[in-house]
């Protein structure tokens, strides 16, 4: 194998350069701190102005499950994939805090966007969540899928349904048909026509936020 060699640094030069590097680091840190300190972090009560020329998309809930009041001032539509690592990370690190900090101010809508080519369990998981919704357990099942306790797969879906106390015969019948495949596919097609190509993608009062 090829091995690249680098000239050895002059020891005395390196030691003399350390104070300069340290001072430069302090100066850079002070400048960055000053800039960040001058920009307040938005809070739930902060008023944010959006430019008039920003494009807003018409993204209806289309009968998909939602949390929060229907007349909430903020509507967030998420297109997501239950097998997507970034969707899982967002759920675990942001979702709970967001819904708590803005309680009563958000209508949160979940719509499916399974990345068929790289996430083979994304569509079956989405169908399973909809089947759980028939027994008023959509959001509990949604949380279980993103919680990743049992992973994904048919046995995992049955396990989640059992732990949630669902009627397993009805749940498994729903999965076997499959009753919600066309609905999941329709969500994917609608989002693709909007230009969505990755997950998670959000529309906050019609404003697109990717990633």
Tab-separated table of C-alpha atoms in Angstrom:
chain	number	residue	atom	x	y	z
A	1	UNK	CA	0.000	0.000	0.000
A	2	UNK	CA	1.065	3.575	-0.561
A	3	UNK	CA	2.109	5.518	2.468
A	4	UNK	CA	2.311	9.265	2.430
A	5	UNK	CA	4.971	10.821	4.642
A	6	UNK	CA	4.783	14.339	6.000
A	7	UNK	CA	7.761	16.492	7.092
A	8	UNK	CA	8.279	16.497	10.827
A	9	UNK	CA	7.345	19.835	12.378
A	10	UNK	CA	10.024	21.893	14.058
A	11	UNK	CA	9.530	21.294	17.799
A	12	UNK	CA	10.446	24.806	18.935
A	13	UNK	CA	8.315	26.385	16.227
A	14	UNK	CA	5.330	24.291	17.319
A	15	UNK	CA	5.685	25.303	20.972
A	16	UNK	CA	6.065	28.991	20.093
A	17	UNK	CA	2.931	28.812	17.933
A	18	UNK	CA	0.728	27.429	20.725
A	19	UNK	CA	0.067	30.784	22.494
A	20	UNK	CA	-0.877	32.378	19.174
A	21	UNK	CA	-3.280	29.553	18.322
A	22	UNK	CA	-4.797	29.725	21.815
A	23	UNK	CA	-5.376	33.486	21.568
A	24	UNK	CA	-6.914	33.092	18.115
A	25	UNK	CA	-9.233	30.445	19.528
A	26	UNK	CA	-10.314	32.733	22.360
A	27	UNK	CA	-10.958	35.567	19.946
A	28	UNK	CA	-13.035	33.367	17.641
A	29	UNK	CA	-15.021	32.014	20.575
A	30	UNK	CA	-15.723	35.526	21.858
A	31	UNK	CA	-16.968	36.633	18.438
A	32	UNK	CA	-19.193	33.582	18.062
A	33	UNK	CA	-20.554	33.978	21.585
A	34	UNK	CA	-21.279	37.639	20.965
A	35	UNK	CA	-23.214	36.859	17.830
A	36	UNK	CA	-25.236	34.067	19.387
A	37	UNK	CA	-25.920	36.079	22.516
A	38	UNK	CA	-27.272	38.919	20.395
A	39	UNK	CA	-29.826	36.608	18.765
A	40	UNK	CA	-32.472	35.443	21.256
A	41	UNK	CA	-33.743	31.894	21.012
A	42	UNK	CA	-37.427	31.838	20.019
A	43	UNK	CA	-39.848	30.767	22.741
A	44	UNK	CA	-43.465	29.636	22.399
A	45	UNK	CA	-44.534	33.263	22.883
A	46	UNK	CA	-42.073	34.759	20.386
A	47	UNK	CA	-43.693	36.459	17.400
A	48	UNK	CA	-42.051	35.360	14.151
A	49	UNK	CA	-42.620	37.305	10.944
A	50	UNK	CA	-42.606	35.408	7.648
A	51	UNK	CA	-41.926	37.250	4.401
A	52	UNK	CA	-44.909	37.602	2.097
A	53	UNK	CA	-43.031	36.166	-0.892
A	54	UNK	CA	-42.347	32.816	0.798
A	55	UNK	CA	-44.230	30.016	-0.953
A	56	UNK	CA	-46.944	28.278	1.028
A	57	UNK	CA	-48.181	24.865	-0.021
A	58	UNK	CA	-51.725	23.617	0.289
A	59	UNK	CA	-51.234	20.427	2.311
A	60	UNK	CA	-54.548	19.112	3.652
A	61	UNK	CA	-54.655	16.472	6.358
A	62	UNK	CA	-56.679	14.303	3.954
A	63	UNK	CA	-58.298	12.417	6.808
A	64	UNK	CA	-54.958	11.351	8.281
A	65	UNK	CA	-54.548	11.113	12.068
A	66	UNK	CA	-53.832	14.324	13.930
A	67	UNK	CA	-53.199	15.515	17.471
A	68	UNK	CA	-54.247	18.836	18.962
A	69	UNK	CA	-57.211	21.151	18.388
A	70	UNK	CA	-58.538	21.503	14.856
A	71	UNK	CA	-58.487	25.303	15.161
A	72	UNK	CA	-54.899	25.477	16.463
A	73	UNK	CA	-52.922	28.472	15.124
A	74	UNK	CA	-50.094	26.162	13.990
A	75	UNK	CA	-50.605	23.168	11.721
A	76	UNK	CA	-47.646	20.856	11.211
A	77	UNK	CA	-47.947	18.143	8.582
A	78	UNK	CA	-45.127	15.620	8.750
A	79	UNK	CA	-44.328	13.229	5.907
A	80	UNK	CA	-42.366	10.481	7.545
A	81	UNK	CA	-41.064	6.919	7.369
A	82	UNK	CA	-41.057	4.563	10.358
A	83	UNK	CA	-37.756	2.997	9.265
A	84	UNK	CA	-35.941	6.277	8.631
A	85	UNK	CA	-33.171	6.876	11.235
A	86	UNK	CA	-33.557	10.668	11.007
A	87	UNK	CA	-37.326	10.385	11.544
A	88	UNK	CA	-36.680	8.264	14.627
A	89	UNK	CA	-34.134	10.782	15.876
A	90	UNK	CA	-36.551	13.677	15.332
A	91	UNK	CA	-39.294	11.810	17.173
A	92	UNK	CA	-37.040	10.989	20.113
A	93	UNK	CA	-35.316	14.374	20.431
A	94	UNK	CA	-37.837	16.964	19.229
A	95	UNK	CA	-41.410	15.700	18.908
A	96	UNK	CA	-42.226	15.239	22.617
A	97	UNK	CA	-40.670	18.570	23.617
A	98	UNK	CA	-42.414	20.376	20.765
A	99	UNK	CA	-45.858	19.079	21.654
A	100	UNK	CA	-45.294	19.854	25.335
A	101	UNK	CA	-43.907	23.375	24.881
A	102	UNK	CA	-46.644	24.332	22.411
A	103	UNK	CA	-49.482	22.420	24.028
A	104	UNK	CA	-52.845	23.487	22.647
A	105	UNK	CA	-51.206	25.575	19.899
A	106	UNK	CA	-50.364	22.826	17.402
A	107	UNK	CA	-52.428	20.560	15.212
A	108	UNK	CA	-49.940	17.836	14.303
A	109	UNK	CA	-50.764	15.678	11.276
A	110	UNK	CA	-48.829	12.532	10.384
A	111	UNK	CA	-48.767	11.417	6.748
A	112	UNK	CA	-46.861	8.474	5.324
A	113	UNK	CA	-43.915	8.724	2.968
A	114	UNK	CA	-42.274	5.285	2.958
A	115	UNK	CA	-38.973	5.194	1.103
A	116	UNK	CA	-39.792	1.953	-0.678
A	117	UNK	CA	-36.416	1.376	-2.311
A	118	UNK	CA	-34.309	1.497	0.862
A	119	UNK	CA	-36.758	0.858	3.737
A	120	UNK	CA	-38.709	-2.353	3.087
A	121	UNK	CA	-40.528	-2.193	6.445
A	122	UNK	CA	-41.658	1.417	6.099
A	123	UNK	CA	-44.891	0.639	4.249
A	124	UNK	CA	-45.901	-2.399	6.379
A	125	UNK	CA	-45.266	-0.350	9.520
A	126	UNK	CA	-47.442	2.469	8.192
A	127	UNK	CA	-50.216	-0.005	7.377
A	128	UNK	CA	-49.938	-1.519	10.863
A	129	UNK	CA	-50.309	1.911	12.474
A	130	UNK	CA	-53.463	2.533	10.437
A	131	UNK	CA	-54.835	-0.860	11.443
A	132	UNK	CA	-54.224	0.073	15.084
A	133	UNK	CA	-56.118	3.280	14.385
A	134	UNK	CA	-59.260	1.236	13.787
A	135	UNK	CA	-59.124	0.425	17.492
A	136	UNK	CA	-58.391	4.041	18.540
A	137	UNK	CA	-54.725	3.283	19.123
A	138	UNK	CA	-53.059	5.019	16.177
A	139	UNK	CA	-50.890	7.386	18.195
A	140	UNK	CA	-49.944	4.770	20.770
A	141	UNK	CA	-48.871	2.475	17.941
A	142	UNK	CA	-47.078	5.372	16.234
A	143	UNK	CA	-45.138	5.972	19.464
A	144	UNK	CA	-44.339	2.273	19.799
A	145	UNK	CA	-42.970	2.091	16.258
A	146	UNK	CA	-40.689	5.076	16.787
A	147	UNK	CA	-39.772	3.849	20.262
A	148	UNK	CA	-38.134	0.849	18.546
A	149	UNK	CA	-38.519	-1.448	21.563
A	150	UNK	CA	-39.223	-4.509	19.419
A	151	UNK	CA	-37.914	-3.162	16.123
A	152	UNK	CA	-40.004	-3.604	12.980
A	153	UNK	CA	-41.500	-6.626	11.213
A	154	UNK	CA	-44.686	-8.679	11.418
A	155	UNK	CA	-43.852	-10.231	14.785
A	156	UNK	CA	-43.021	-6.794	16.178
A	157	UNK	CA	-46.334	-5.326	14.976
A	158	UNK	CA	-48.245	-8.159	16.606
A	159	UNK	CA	-46.244	-7.664	19.801
A	160	UNK	CA	-46.992	-3.943	19.882
A	161	UNK	CA	-50.686	-4.643	19.280
A	162	UNK	CA	-50.707	-7.192	22.102
A	163	UNK	CA	-48.964	-4.813	24.517
A	164	UNK	CA	-51.528	-2.125	23.685
A	165	UNK	CA	-54.393	-4.513	24.384
A	166	UNK	CA	-55.752	-4.577	20.833
A	167	UNK	CA	-57.988	-7.277	19.436
A	168	UNK	CA	-55.334	-9.324	17.641
A	169	UNK	CA	-57.754	-11.134	15.326
A	170	UNK	CA	-59.083	-7.841	13.956
A	171	UNK	CA	-55.606	-6.326	13.798
A	172	UNK	CA	-54.065	-9.269	11.924
A	173	UNK	CA	-57.036	-9.466	9.548
A	174	UNK	CA	-56.535	-5.795	8.714
A	175	UNK	CA	-52.829	-6.389	8.020
A	176	UNK	CA	-53.377	-9.465	5.880
A	177	UNK	CA	-55.805	-7.826	3.432
A	178	UNK	CA	-53.830	-5.329	3.323
A	179	UNK	CA	-56.539	-2.788	4.089
A	180	UNK	CA	-54.469	0.434	4.115
A	181	UNK	CA	-51.923	-0.126	1.369
A	182	UNK	CA	-53.751	2.147	-1.087
A	183	UNK	CA	-53.974	4.932	1.505
A	184	UNK	CA	-50.250	4.780	2.277
A	185	UNK	CA	-49.462	4.766	-1.444
A	186	UNK	CA	-51.750	7.763	-1.960
A	187	UNK	CA	-49.896	9.748	0.720
A	188	UNK	CA	-46.607	8.937	-0.976
A	189	UNK	CA	-47.892	9.977	-4.408
A	190	UNK	CA	-49.362	13.240	-3.084
A	191	UNK	CA	-46.101	14.175	-1.349
A	192	UNK	CA	-44.038	13.256	-4.405
A	193	UNK	CA	-46.164	15.602	-6.516
A	194	UNK	CA	-45.385	18.370	-4.029
A	195	UNK	CA	-41.684	17.720	-4.541
A	196	UNK	CA	-41.025	15.766	-1.346
A	197	UNK	CA	-38.121	13.364	-1.835
A	198	UNK	CA	-36.725	12.699	1.649
A	199	UNK	CA	-37.851	12.181	5.208
A	200	UNK	CA	-38.741	13.762	7.446
A	201	UNK	CA	-40.298	16.665	5.545
A	202	UNK	CA	-42.603	19.109	7.333
A	203	UNK	CA	-45.110	21.725	6.253
A	204	UNK	CA	-45.657	24.292	9.003
A	205	UNK	CA	-48.719	26.339	8.106
A	206	UNK	CA	-47.855	25.485	4.513
A	207	UNK	CA	-44.165	26.405	4.749
A	208	UNK	CA	-41.853	23.561	3.724
A	209	UNK	CA	-39.096	22.472	6.122
A	210	UNK	CA	-36.909	19.607	4.907
A	211	UNK	CA	-34.868	17.448	7.271
